[in-house]
Short mmCIF file of C-alpha atoms in Angstrom, two decimals:
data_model
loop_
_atom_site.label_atom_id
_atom_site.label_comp_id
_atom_site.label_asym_id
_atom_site.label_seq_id
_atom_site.Cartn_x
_atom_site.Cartn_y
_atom_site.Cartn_z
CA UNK U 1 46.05 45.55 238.59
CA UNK U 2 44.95 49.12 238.28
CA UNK U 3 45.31 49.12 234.60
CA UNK U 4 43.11 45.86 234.15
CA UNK U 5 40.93 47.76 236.26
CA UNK U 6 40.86 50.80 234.29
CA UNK U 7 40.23 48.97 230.89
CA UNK U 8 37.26 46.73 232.38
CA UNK U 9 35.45 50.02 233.66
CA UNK U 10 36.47 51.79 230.06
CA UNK U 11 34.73 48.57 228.15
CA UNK U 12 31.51 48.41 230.31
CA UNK U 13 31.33 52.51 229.81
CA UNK U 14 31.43 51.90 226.39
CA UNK U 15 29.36 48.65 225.82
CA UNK U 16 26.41 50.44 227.63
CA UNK U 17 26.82 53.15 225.25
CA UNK U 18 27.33 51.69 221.92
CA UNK U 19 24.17 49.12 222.35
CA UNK U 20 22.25 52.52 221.24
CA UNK U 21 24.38 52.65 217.83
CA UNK U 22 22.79 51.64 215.43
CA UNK U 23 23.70 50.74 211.56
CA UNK U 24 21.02 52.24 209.35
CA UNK U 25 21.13 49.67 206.63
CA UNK U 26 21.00 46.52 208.88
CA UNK U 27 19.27 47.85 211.88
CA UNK U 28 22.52 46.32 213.79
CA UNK U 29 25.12 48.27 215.01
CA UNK U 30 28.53 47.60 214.21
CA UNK U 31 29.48 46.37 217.05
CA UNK U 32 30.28 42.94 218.65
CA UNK U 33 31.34 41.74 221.75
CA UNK U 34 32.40 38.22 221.74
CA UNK U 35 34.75 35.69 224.01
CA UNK U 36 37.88 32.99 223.14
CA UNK U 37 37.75 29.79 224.93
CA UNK U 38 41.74 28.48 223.76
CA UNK U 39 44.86 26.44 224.80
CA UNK U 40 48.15 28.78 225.13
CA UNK U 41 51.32 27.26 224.10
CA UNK U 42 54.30 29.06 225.28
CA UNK U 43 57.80 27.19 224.29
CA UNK U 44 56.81 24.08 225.81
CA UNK U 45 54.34 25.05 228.46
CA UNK U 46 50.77 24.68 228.19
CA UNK U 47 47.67 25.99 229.71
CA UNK U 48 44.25 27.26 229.02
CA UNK U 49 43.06 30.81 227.70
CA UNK U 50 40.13 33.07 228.13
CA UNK U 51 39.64 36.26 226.34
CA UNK U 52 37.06 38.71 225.99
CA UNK U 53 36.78 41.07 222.45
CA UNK U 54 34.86 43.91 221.63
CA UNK U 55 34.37 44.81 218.10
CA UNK U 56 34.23 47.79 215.25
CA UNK U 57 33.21 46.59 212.16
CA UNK U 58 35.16 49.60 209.82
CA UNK U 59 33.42 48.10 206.79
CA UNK U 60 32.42 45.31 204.83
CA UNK U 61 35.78 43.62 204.72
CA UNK U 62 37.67 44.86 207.79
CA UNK U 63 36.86 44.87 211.82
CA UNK U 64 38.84 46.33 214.88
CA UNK U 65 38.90 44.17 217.89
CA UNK U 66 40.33 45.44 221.59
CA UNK U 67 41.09 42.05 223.47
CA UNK U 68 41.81 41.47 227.23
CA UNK U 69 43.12 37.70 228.17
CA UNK U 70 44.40 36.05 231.06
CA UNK U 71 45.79 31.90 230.81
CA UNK U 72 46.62 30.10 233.63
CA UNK U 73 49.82 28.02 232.36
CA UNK U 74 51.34 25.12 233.69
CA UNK U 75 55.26 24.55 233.25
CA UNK U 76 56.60 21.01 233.68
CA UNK U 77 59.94 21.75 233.68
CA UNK U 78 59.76 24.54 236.50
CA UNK U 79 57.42 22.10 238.32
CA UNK U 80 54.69 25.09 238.68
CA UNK U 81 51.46 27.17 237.38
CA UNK U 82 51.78 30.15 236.26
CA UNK U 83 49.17 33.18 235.02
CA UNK U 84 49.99 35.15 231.44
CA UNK U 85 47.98 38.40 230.75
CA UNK U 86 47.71 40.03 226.91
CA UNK U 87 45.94 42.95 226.06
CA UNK U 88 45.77 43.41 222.15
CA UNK U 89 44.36 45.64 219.66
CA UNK U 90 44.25 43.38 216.31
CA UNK U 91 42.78 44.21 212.74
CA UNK U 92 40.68 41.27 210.70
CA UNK U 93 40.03 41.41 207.34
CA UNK U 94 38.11 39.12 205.10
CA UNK U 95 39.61 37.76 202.17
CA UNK U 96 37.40 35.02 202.02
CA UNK U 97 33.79 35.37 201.79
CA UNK U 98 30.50 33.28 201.44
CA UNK U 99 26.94 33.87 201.99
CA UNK U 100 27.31 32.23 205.80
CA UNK U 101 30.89 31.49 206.38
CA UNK U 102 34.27 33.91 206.14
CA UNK U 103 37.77 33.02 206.87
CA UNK U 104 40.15 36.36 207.99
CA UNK U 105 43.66 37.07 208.38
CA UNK U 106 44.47 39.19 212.01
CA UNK U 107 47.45 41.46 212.83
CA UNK U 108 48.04 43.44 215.45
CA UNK U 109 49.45 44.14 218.93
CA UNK U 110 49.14 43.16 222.27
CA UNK U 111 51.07 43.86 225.61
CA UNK U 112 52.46 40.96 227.34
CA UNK U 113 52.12 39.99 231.38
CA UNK U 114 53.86 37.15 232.45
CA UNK U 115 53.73 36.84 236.27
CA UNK U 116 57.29 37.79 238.38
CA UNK U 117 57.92 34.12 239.53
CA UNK U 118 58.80 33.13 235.75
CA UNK U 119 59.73 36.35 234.58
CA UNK U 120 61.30 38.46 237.39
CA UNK U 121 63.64 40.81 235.66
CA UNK U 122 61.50 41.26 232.05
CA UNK U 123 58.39 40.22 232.85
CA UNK U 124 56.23 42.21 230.30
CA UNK U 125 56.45 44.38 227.45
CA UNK U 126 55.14 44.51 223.82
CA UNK U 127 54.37 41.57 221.06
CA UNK U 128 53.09 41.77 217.63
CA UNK U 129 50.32 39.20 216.79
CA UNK U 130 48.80 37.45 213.85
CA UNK U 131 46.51 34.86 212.35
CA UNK U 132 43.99 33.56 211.14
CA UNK U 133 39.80 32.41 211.85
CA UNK U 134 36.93 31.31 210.58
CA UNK U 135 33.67 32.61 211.04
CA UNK U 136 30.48 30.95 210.94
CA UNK U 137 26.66 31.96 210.86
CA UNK U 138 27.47 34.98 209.80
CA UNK U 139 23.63 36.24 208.70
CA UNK U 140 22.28 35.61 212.55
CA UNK U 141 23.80 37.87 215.78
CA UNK U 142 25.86 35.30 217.39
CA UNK U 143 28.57 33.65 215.59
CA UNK U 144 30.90 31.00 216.29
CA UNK U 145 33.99 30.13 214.29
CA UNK U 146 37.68 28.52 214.90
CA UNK U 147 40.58 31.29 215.59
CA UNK U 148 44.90 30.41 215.25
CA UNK U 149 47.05 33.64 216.91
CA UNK U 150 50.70 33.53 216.95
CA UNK U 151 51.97 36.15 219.43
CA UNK U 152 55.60 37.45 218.81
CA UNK U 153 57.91 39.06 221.88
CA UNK U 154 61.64 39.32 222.02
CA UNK U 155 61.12 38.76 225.85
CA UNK U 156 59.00 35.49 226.07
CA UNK U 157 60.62 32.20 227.43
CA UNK U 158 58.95 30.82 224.01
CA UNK U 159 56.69 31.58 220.75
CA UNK U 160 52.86 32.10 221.90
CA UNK U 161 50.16 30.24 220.11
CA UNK U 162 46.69 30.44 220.65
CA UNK U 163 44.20 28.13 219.16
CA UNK U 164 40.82 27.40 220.03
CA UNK U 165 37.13 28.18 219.49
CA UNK U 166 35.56 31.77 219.54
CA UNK U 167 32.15 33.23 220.21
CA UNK U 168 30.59 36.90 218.74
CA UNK U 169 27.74 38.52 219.34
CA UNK U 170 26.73 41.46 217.21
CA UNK U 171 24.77 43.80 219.40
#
């Protein structure tokens, strides 16, 4: 819990900081914070996922995104509810662009939590993620778009998938 901590007080730091960063060219910084509203697949439990992203647009073409999420699953065949944490660092590029609308591929990585009552031995460790979104609305500040993350971990019960709708604001 002191690590969730940590990174919460390291992203508020920051966000206060950055909103004075500005890009020259668009009077916009290149910065974004944003949040997932999802449903979480693992194997063949189910359950819904919120995550909160903040953004570094590198260039053009190519954005960094540090990601903290926490899903509240439910298993059927363990008869119980269960919470999953992930805290990624993922890459998006565009490789298809319009005036309005883009459509990027993610990879990255992300560290797993599953709580000890599912996972008591191996409950966490490392996964490698990627995927795909869409972006919408991309010439006003807040932009809304459809986002498909497959999360890979020799350790999980089952494959994680992530699909659902995601919001960005560009400070």
């Amino acid at each position: 819990m002191k690590k969730v901590n940590y990174i919460l007080m390291l992203v508020l730091i920051l966000s206060v900081n950055l909103v004075a960063a500005q890009d020259e060219e668009t009077n916009r910084s290149k910065f974004s914070i944003g949040f997932t509203l999802s449903e979480q697949l693992v194997g063949k439990d189910s359950g819904e996922n919120i995550e909160g992203t903040l953004g570094y647009a590198i260039n053009s073409n190519m954005s960094l995104y540090l990601s903290a999420a926490n899903a509240t699953m439910r298993s059927d065949a363990l008869d119980t509810n269960y919470k999953l944490d992930k805290y990624a660092i993922q890459v998006a590029y565009d490789f298809l662009k319009s005036e309005n609308t883009k459509l990027e591929s993610i990879a990255g990585f992300s560290f797993i939590n599953f709580e000890k009552k599912i996972l008591e031995d191996d409950n966490n460790g490392l996964g490698v993620d990627l995927g795909i979104q869409t972006t919408f609305n991309l010439s006003g500040r807040l932009n809304y778009g459809l986002r498909i993350v497959s999360t890979y971990s020799s350790f999980s019960p089952g494959g994680i998938l992530n699909a659902g709708i995601n919001f960005t604001y560009r400070i």
